CSV table of C-alpha atoms in Angstrom, one decimal:
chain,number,residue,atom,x,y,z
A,256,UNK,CA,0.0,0.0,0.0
A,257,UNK,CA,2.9,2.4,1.1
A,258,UNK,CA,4.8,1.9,-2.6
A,259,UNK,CA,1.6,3.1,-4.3
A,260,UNK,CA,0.6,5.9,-2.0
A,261,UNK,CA,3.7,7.9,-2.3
A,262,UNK,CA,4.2,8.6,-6.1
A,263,UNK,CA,0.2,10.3,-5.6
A,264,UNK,CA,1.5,12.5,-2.9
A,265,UNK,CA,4.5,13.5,-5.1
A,266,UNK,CA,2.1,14.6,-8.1
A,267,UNK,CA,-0.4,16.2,-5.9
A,268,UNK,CA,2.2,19.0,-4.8
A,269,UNK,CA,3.5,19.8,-8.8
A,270,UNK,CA,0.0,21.8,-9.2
A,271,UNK,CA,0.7,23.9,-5.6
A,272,UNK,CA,4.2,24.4,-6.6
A,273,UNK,CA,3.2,25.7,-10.2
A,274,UNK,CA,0.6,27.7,-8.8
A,275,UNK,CA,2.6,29.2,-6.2
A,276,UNK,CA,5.2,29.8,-8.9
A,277,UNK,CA,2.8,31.8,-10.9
A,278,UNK,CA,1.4,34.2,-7.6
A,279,UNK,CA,5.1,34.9,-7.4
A,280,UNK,CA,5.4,36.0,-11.3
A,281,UNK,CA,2.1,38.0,-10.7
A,282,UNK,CA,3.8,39.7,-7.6
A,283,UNK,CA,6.8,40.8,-9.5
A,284,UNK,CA,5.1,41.9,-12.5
A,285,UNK,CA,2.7,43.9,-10.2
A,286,UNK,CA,5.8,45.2,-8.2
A,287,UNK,CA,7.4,46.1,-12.2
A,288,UNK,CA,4.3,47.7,-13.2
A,289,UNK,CA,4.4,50.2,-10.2
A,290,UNK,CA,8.2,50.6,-10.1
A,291,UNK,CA,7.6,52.3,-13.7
A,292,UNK,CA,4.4,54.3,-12.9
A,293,UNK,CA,6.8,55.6,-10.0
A,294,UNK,CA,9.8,56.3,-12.1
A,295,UNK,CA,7.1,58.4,-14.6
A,296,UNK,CA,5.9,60.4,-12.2
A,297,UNK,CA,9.1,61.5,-10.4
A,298,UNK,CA,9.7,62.0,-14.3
A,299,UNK,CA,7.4,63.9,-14.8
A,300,UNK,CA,8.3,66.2,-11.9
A,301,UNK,CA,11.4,66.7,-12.7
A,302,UNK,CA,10.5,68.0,-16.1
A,303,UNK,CA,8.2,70.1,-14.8
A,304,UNK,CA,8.7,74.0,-16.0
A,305,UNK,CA,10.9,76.4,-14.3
A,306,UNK,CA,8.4,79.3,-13.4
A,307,UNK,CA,8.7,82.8,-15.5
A,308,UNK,CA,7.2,86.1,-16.3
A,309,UNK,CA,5.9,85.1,-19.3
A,310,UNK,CA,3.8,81.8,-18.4
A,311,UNK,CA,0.2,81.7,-18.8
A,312,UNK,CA,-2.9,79.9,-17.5
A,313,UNK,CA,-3.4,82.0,-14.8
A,314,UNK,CA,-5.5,81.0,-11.7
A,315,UNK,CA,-7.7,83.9,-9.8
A,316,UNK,CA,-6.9,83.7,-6.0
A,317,UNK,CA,-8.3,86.4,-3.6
A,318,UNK,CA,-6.1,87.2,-0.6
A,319,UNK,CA,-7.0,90.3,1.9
A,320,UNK,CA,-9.3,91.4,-0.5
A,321,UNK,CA,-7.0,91.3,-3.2
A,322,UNK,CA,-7.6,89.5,-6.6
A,323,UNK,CA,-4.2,87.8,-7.9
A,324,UNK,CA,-3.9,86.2,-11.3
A,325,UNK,CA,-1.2,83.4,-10.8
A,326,UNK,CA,0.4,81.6,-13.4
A,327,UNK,CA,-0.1,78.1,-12.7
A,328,UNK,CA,3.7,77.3,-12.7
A,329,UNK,CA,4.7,79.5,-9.5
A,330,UNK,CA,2.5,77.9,-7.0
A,331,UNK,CA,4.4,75.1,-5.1
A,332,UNK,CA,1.7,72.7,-4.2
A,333,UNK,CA,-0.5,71.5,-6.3
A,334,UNK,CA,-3.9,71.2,-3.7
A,335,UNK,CA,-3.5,75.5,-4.0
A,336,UNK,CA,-4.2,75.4,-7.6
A,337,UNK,CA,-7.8,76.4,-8.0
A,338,UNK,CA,-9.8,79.6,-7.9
A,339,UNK,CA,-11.2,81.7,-5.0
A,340,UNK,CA,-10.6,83.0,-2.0
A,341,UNK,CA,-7.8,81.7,0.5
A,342,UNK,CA,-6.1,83.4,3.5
A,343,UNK,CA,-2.2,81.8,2.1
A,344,UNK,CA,-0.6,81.0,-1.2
A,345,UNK,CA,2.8,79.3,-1.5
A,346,UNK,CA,4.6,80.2,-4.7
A,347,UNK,CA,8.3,79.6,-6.2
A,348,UNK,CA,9.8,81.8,-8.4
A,349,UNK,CA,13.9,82.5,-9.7
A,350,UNK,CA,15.6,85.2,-8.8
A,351,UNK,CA,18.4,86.1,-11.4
A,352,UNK,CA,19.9,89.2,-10.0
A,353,UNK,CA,22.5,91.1,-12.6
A,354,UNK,CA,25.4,89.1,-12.7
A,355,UNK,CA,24.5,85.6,-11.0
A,356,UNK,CA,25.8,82.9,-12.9
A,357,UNK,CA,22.8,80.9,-12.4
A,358,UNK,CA,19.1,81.6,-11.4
A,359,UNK,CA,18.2,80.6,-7.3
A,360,UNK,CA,14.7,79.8,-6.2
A,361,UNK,CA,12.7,81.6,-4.4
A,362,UNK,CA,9.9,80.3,-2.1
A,363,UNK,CA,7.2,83.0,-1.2
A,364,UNK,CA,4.5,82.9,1.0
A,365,UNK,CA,1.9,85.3,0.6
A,366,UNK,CA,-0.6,86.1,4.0
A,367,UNK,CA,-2.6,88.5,5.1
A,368,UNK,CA,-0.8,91.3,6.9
A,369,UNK,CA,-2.5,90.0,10.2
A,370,UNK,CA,-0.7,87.1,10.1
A,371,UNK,CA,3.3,88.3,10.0
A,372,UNK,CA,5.5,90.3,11.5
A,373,UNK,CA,7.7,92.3,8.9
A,374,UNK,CA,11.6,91.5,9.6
A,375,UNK,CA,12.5,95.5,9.8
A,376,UNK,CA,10.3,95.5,12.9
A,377,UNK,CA,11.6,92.6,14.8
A,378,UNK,CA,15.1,94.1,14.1
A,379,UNK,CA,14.4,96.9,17.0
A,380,UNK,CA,11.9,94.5,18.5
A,381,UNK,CA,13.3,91.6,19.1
A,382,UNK,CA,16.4,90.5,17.3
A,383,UNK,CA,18.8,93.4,18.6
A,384,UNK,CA,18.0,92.0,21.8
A,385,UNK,CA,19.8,88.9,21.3
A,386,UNK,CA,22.6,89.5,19.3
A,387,UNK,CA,26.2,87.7,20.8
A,388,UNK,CA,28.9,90.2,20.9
A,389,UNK,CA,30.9,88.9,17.3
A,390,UNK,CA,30.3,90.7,14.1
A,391,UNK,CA,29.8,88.1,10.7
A,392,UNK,CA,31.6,89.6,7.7
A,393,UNK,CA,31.3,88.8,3.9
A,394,UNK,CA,28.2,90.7,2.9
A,395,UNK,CA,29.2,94.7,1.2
A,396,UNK,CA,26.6,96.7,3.0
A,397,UNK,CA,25.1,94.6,5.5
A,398,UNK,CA,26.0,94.0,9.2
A,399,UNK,CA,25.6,90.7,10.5
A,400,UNK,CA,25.3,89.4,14.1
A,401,UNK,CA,24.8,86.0,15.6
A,402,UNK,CA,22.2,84.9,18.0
A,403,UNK,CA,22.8,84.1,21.7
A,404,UNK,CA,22.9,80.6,21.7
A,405,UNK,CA,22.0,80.4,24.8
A,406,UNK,CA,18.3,82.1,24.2
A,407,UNK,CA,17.6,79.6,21.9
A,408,UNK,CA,18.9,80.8,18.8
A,409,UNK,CA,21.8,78.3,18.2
A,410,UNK,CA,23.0,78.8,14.4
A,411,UNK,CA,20.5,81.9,13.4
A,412,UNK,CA,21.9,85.2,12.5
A,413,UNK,CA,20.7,88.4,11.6
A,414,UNK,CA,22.0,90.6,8.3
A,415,UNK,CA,20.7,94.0,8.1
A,416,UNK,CA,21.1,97.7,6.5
A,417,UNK,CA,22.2,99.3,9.3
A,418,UNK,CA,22.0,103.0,6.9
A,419,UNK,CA,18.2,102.8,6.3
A,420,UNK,CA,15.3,103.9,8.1
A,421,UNK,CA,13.7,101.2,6.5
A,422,UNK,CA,16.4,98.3,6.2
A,423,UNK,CA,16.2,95.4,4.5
A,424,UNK,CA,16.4,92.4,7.3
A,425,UNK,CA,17.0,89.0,6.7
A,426,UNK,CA,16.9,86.0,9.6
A,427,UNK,CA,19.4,83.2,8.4
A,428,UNK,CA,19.7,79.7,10.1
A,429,UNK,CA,22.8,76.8,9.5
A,430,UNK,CA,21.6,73.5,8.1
A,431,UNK,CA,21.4,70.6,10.0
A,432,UNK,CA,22.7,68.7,7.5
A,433,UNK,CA,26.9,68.9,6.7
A,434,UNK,CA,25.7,68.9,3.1
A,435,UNK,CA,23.1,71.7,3.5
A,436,UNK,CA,22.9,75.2,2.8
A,437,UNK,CA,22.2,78.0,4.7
A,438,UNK,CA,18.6,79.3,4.2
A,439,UNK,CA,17.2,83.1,5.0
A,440,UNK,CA,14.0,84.3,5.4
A,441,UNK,CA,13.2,88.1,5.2
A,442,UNK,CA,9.1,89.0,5.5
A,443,UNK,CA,8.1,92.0,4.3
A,444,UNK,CA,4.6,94.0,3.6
A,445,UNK,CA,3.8,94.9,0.7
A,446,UNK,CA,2.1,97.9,-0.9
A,447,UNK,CA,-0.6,96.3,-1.5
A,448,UNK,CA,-1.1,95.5,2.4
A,449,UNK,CA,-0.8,91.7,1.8
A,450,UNK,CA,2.7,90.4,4.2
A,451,UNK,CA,5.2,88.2,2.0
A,452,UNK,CA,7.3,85.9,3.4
A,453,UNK,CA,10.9,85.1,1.7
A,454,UNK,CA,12.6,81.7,2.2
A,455,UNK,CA,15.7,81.8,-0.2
A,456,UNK,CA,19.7,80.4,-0.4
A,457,UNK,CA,22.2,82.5,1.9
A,458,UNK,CA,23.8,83.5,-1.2
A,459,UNK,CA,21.6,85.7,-2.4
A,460,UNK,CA,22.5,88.1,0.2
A,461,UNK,CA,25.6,89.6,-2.3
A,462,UNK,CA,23.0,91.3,-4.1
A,463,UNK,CA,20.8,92.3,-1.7
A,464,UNK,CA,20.2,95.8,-2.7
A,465,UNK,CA,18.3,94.5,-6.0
A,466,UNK,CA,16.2,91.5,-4.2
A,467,UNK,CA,13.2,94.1,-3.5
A,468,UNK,CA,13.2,95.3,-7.1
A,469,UNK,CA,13.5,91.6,-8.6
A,470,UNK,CA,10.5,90.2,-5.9
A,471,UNK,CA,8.3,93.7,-7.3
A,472,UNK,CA,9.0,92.6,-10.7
A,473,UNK,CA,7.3,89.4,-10.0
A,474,UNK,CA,4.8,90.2,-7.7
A,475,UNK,CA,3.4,93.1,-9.1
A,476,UNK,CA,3.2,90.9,-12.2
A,477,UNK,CA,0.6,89.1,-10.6
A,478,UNK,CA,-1.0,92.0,-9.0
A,479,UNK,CA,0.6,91.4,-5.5
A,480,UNK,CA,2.6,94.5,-5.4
């Protein structure tokens, strides 16, 4: 009984084995299929266009009673991209100032005035009160002062036009990262009453004196200024 018995338990596990064979080739065509539709995607992000003055399809957003018309291309998240009213809009635009080698990004958030504090205010208000003792260098027209530590403020410092009555200030904070760079962030008010804030690349500080212009350039384009 044994000798016939074991050659029908050897064929009755060749279907299992095939068909467990085949979920595994389903699996990893599966996993294939959504390797590509992830590679086209990040594709597709990477190609997507640099913003500029020129692009069109704008979108109508209304911000402290202001209407904006927004090229589609300068907002940096895709949920924002719709029409109406909204009380924040997150763009990116390039600043080229005159004699960059390449164009820099430019994140800018856009909030009622409510809702920020401009930097040339917090100068007097708060930042000159906790400035260390050293003096940073490396900026033509700017002075720049570290943070107390201690308070807080380990890694921030503070470049400013000390000549103006209305200076152009700029909060700047190390990466955490070796391989980082060092980010700034300015907010300012606008004409227009709406408060912008500026996150940008600690270089841009060389050419300071033009940043206002360039940012007018390209929010007054979209009727921000």
């Amino acid at each position: 009984m044994s000798s016939q018995s074991a050659p029908a338990h050897r064929h009755s596990g060749a279907p299992s084995l095939a068909y467990n064979l085949a979920g595994i080739a389903v699996l990893v065509l599966l996993l294939a299929v959504g390797a590509a539709y992830l590679v086209d995607e990040l594709g597709r992000t990477s190609r997507a266009p640099a913003p500029s003055l020129d692009d069109a399809d704008p979108i109508l957003q209304t911000i402290s009673g202001r209407e904006l018309s927004i090229p589609s291309t300068w907002f940096r998240y895709g949920e924002q991209i719709r029409n109406g009213f909204t009380n924040q809009i997150d763009l990116r635009i390039l600043y080229s100032p005159e004699g960059a080698e390449a164009a820099m990004p430019v994140d800018i958030t856009l909030l009622p005035r409510s809702r920020a504090r401009a930097s040339a205010a917090l100068l007097d208000r708060v930042y000159v009160h906790q400035f260390g003792e050293d003096t940073l260098g490396g900026v033509s027209g700017l002075v720049g002062k570290p943070m107390l530590a201690s308070n807080g403020y380990a890694g921030e410092s503070v470049w400013y036009d000390a000549l103006s009555p209305n200076p152009f200030v700029a909060k700047c904070v190390e990466p955490v990262a070796p391989e980082g760079a060092v980010q700034c962030v300015r907010t300012a008010y606008l004409p227009s009453g709406i408060a912008a804030v500026y996150t940008f690349d600690a270089t841009a500080l060389q050419s300071w004196r033009q940043f206002d212009t360039e940012m007018e350039r390209w929010l007054g384009h979209i009727g921000a200024w």
